[in-house]
Coordinates of C-alpha atoms and ligand atoms in Angstrom, one line a residue:
X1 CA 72.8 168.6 60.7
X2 CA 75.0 171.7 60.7
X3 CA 72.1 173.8 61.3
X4 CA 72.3 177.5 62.9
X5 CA 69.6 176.4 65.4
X6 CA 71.8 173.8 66.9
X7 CA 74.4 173.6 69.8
X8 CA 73.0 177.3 69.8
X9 CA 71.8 178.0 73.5
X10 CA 72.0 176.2 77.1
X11 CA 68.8 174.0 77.2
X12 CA 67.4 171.7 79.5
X13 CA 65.2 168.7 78.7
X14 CA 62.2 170.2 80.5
X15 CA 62.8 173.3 77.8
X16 CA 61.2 171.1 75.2
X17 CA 57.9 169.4 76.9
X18 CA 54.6 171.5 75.4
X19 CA 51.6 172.4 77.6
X20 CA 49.3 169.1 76.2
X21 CA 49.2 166.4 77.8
X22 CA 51.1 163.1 77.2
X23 CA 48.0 161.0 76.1
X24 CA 49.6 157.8 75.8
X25 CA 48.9 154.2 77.8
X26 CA 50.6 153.7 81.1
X27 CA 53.4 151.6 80.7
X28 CA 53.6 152.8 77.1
X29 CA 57.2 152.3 75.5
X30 CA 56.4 156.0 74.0
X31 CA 57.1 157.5 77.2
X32 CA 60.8 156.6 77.6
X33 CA 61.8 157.5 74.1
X34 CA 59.6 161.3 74.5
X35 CA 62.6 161.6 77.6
X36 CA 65.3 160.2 75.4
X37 CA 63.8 163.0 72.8
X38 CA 63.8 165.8 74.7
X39 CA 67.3 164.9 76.1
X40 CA 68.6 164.9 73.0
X41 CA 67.5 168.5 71.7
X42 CA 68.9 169.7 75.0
X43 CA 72.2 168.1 74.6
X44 CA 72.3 169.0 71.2
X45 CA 71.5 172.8 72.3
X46 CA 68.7 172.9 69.8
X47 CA 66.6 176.2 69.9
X48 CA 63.1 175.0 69.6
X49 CA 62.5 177.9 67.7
X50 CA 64.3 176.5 64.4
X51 CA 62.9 172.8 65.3
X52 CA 60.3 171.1 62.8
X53 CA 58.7 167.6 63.6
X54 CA 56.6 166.1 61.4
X55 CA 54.4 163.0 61.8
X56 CA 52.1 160.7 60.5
X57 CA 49.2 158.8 62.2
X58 CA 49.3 156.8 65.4
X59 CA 50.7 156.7 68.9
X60 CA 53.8 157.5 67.8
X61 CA 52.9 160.0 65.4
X62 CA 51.5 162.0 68.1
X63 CA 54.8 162.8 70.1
X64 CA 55.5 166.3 68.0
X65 CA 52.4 167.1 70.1
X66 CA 54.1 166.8 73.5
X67 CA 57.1 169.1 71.8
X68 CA 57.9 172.4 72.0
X69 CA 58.7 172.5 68.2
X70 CA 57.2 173.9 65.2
X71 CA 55.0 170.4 63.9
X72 CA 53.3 169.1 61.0
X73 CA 50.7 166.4 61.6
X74 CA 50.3 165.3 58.1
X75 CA 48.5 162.0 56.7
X76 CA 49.3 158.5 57.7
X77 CA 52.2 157.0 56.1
X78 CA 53.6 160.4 54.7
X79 CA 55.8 161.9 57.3
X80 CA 58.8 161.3 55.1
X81 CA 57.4 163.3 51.8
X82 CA 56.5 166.2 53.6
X83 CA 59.6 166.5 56.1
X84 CA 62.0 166.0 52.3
X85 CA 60.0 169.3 51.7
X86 CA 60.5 171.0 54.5
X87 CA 64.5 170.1 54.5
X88 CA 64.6 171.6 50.5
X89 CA 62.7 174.7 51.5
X90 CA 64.3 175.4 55.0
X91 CA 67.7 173.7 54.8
X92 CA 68.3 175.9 58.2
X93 CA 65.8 174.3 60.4
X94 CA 66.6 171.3 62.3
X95 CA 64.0 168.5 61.3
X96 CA 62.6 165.4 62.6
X97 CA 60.2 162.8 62.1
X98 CA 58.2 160.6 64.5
X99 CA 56.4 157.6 63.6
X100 CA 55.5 154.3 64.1
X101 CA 56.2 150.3 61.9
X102 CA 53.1 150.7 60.4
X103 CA 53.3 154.4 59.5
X104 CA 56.8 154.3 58.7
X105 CA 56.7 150.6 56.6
X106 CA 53.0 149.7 55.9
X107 CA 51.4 152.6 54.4
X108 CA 54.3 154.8 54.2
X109 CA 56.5 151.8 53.0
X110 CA 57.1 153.3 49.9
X111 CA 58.5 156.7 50.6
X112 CA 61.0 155.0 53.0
X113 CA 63.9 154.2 50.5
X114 CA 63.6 157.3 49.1
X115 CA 64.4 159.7 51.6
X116 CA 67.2 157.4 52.7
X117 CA 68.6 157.2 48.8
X118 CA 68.4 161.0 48.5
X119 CA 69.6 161.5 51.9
X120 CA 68.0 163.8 52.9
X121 CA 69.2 166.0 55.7
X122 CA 66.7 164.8 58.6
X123 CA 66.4 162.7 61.2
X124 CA 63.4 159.7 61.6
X125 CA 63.0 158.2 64.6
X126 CA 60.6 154.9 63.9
X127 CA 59.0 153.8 66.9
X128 CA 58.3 149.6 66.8
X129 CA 55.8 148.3 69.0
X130 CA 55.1 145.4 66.7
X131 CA 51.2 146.2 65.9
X132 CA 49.1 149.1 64.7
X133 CA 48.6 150.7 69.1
X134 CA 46.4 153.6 67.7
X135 CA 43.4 151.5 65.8
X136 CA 43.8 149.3 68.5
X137 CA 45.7 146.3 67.7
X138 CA 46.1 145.4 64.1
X139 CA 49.0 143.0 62.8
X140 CA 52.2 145.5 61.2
X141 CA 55.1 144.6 59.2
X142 CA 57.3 144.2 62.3
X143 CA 55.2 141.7 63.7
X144 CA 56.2 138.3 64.5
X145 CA 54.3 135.2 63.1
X146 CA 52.9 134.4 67.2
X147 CA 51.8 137.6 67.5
X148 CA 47.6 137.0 68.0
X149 CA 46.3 140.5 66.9
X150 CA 42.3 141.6 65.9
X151 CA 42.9 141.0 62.4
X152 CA 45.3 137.5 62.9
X153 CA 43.5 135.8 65.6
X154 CA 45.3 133.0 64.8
X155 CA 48.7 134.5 64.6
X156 CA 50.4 136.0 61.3
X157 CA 51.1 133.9 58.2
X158 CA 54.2 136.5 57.6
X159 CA 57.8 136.3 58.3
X160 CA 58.5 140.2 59.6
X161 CA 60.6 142.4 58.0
X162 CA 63.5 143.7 58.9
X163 CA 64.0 147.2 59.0
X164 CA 67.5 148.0 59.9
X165 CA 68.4 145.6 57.2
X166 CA 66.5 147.7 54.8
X167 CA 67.4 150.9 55.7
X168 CA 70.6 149.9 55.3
X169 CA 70.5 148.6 51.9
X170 CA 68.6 152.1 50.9
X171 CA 71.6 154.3 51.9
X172 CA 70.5 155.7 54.5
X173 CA 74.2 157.4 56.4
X174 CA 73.5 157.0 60.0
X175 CA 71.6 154.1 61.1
X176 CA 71.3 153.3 64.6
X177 CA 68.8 150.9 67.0
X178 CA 67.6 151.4 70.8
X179 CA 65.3 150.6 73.6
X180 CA 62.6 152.5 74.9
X181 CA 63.7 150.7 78.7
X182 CA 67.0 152.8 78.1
X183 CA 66.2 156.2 77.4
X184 CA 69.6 157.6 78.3
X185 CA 70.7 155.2 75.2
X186 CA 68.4 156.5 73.2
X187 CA 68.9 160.8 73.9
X188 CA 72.4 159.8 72.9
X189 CA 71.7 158.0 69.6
X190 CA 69.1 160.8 68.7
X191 CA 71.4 163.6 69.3
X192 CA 74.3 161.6 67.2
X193 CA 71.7 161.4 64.1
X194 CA 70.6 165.3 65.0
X195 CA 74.2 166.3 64.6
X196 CA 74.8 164.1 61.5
X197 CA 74.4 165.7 58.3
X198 CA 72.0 163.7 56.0
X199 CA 69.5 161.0 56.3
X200 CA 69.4 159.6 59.9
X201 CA 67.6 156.5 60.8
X202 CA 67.2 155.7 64.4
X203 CA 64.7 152.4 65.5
X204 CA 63.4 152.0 68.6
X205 CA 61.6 148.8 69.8
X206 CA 58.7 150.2 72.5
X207 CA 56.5 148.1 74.4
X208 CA 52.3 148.8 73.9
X209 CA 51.4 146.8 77.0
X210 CA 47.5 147.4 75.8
X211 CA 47.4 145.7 72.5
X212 CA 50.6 144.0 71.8
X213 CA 50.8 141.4 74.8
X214 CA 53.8 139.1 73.4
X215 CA 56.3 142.3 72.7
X216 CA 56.5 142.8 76.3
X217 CA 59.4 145.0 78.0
X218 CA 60.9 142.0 79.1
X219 CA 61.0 140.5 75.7
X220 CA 62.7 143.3 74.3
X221 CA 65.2 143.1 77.3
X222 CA 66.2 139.8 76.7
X223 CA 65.8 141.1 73.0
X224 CA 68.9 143.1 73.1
X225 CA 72.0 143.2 73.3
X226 CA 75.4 145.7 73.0
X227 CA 77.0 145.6 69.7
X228 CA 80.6 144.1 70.5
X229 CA 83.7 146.5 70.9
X230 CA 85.4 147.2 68.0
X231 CA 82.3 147.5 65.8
X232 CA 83.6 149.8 62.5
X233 CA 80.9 151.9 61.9
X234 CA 82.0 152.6 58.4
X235 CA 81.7 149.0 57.3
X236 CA 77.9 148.8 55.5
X237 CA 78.7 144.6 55.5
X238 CA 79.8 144.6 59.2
X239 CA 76.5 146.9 59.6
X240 CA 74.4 144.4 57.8
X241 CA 75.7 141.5 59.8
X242 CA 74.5 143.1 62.8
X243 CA 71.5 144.2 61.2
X244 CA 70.5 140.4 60.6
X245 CA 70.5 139.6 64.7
X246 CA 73.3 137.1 65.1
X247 CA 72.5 134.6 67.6
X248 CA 69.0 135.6 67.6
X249 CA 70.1 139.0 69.2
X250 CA 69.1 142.6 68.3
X251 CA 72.1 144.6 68.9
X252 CA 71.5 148.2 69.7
X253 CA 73.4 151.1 69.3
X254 CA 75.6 152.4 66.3
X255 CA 75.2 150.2 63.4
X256 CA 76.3 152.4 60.6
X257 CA 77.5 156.4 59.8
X258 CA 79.2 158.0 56.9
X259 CA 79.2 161.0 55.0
X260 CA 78.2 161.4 51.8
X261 CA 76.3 164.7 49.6
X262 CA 72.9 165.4 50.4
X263 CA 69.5 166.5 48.6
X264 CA 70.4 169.9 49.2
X265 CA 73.7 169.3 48.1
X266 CA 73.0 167.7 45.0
X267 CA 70.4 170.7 44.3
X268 CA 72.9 173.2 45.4
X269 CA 75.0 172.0 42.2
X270 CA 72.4 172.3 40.0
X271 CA 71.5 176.2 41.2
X272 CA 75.1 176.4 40.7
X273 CA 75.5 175.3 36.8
X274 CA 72.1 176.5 35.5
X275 CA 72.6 179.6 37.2
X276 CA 71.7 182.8 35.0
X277 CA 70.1 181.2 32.6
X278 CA 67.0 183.6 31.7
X279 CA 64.5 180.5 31.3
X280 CA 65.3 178.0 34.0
X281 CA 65.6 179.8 36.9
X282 CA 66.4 177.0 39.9
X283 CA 67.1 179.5 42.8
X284 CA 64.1 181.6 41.7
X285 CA 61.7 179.0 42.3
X286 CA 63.7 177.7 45.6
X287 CA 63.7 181.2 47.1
X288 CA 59.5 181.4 46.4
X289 CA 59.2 178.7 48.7
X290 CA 61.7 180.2 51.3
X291 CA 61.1 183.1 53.5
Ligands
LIG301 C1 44.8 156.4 55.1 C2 44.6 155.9 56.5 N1 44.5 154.5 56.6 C3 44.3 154.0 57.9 C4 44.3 154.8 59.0 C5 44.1 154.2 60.3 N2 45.3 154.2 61.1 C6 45.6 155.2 62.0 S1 47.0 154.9 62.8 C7 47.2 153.4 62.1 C8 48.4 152.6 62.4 C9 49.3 153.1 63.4 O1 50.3 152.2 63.7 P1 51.8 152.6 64.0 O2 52.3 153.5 62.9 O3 52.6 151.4 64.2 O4 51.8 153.5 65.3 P2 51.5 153.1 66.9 O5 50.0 153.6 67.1 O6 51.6 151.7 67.0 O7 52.5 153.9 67.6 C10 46.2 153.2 61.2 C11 46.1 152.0 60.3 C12 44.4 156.2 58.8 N3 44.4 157.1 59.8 N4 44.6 156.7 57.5
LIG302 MG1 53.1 150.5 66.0

């Protein structure tokens, strides 16, 4: 993320937990990514003091909560808007989204191949439970056809999408998938997107033992697998192919990372050729919005 608030101090996970209470369900898939969070921002050396996550609604949405961050709990389904404007006006800040499948590709659908296309420097880390956990149990994008939720008592008439797949195709530059039952897997893929530079995409399939009761932990175990040796994680085709779950497989780890110009590099250009000129002033109106 190249940000001066990274790899800056020695941190510990523990450094990171706020004084509210984690609210969530026991047994919760929530809880073992929150660990694989804070791990992360220690390992990257993150100083919470230059860290800005921003959320949505739902369970998911609510981890900024339990971090000792700055945090913006905006409205459902527009995490990614708001963080895109917090990475133009504080480029220096290291920034993060939480968020849930129906946040991040029901209502907030269409903001997600935008901030992948513009890659913007942030990192969004989309936690799947299959089914809306918050209002209590509503069918989501990810869910699968058997799933029996409040509002598809007779399961769903819907294929599920797939969102590696289309985070791919978007262009988003680091793309990676997890487990909430490996939590050391998942601090290790959240610090590699927190030290990437552009748009960062990191799914995490989470149990919700309370409302989605065919996702179980055990499902996702048998679920997943390691992406085979020799993966190149340059190749977008050898990306997609995993992306598509041969063998009925989700592979997990790193699917996908290159570099390529930013938002704020793009923008950065355009200061640089219109600068001076009396009525277009680009860096005025950036540095308004700065401190
Ligand atoms: C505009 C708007 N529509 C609907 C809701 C109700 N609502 C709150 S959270 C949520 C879904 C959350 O599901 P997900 O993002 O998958 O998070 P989870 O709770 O499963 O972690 C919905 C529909 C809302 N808060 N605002
Ligand atoms: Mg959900």
């Amino acid at each position: 993320m190249s940000s001066p608030y990274m790899h800056a101090t020695e941190m510990k996970p523990k450094d990171y937990k706020s004084d509210v209470s984690v609210v969530w369900c026991p047994g919760c898939g929530h809880h073992g990514i929150l660990n694989g969070v804070y791990r992360a921002l220690a390992e990257a050396g993150v100083d919470p003091t230059g860290l800005i996550c921003v959320s949505g609604i739902g369970c998911s949405s609510r981890l900024p909560y339990f971090l000792q961050s700055y945090k913006m709990h905006t409205l459902h389904g527009r995490a990614a808007p708001v963080a895109t404007g917090a990475a133009v006006v504080r480029p220096d800040l290291v920034n993060m989204i939480s968020g849930g499948d129906g946040d991040g590709f029901a209502i907030g659908g269409g903001h997600m191949p935008h901030v992948a296309r513009k890659n913007v420097n942030l990192t969004y880390v989309l936690m799947d439970n299959g089914i809306y956990g918050l209002t209590k149990g509503q069918y989501s994008p990810t869910s699968r056809p058997e799933l029996k939720a409040y509002t598809t008592p007779y399961g769903g008439p819907e294929e599920p999408m797939n969102p590696m797949l289309y985070m791919l195709t978007y262009g988003a530059t680091y793309v990676a998938q997890a487990f909430a039952g490996k939590p050391g897997l998942c601090a290790d893929l959240i610090k590699g997107a927190l030290e990437h530079k552009g748009f960062s995409y990191v799914h995490i399939f989470t149990q919700c033992p309370s409302y989605n009761k065919i996702d179980t932990i055990e499902f996702y175990r048998d679920l997943v697998t390691e992406i085979p040796e020799g993966h190149d994680t340059s190749d977008l085709g050898a990306a997609m192919e995993l992306a598509r779950r041969p063998g009925g497989k989700a592979p997990i780890g790193l699917f996908y990372k290159v570099d390529r110009p930013t938002l704020n590099d793009h923008l950065d250009e355009i200061v640089t050729k219109v600068g001076g000129h009396k009525d277009y002033d680009i860096q005025k109106v950036i540095n308004l919005s700065r401190p």
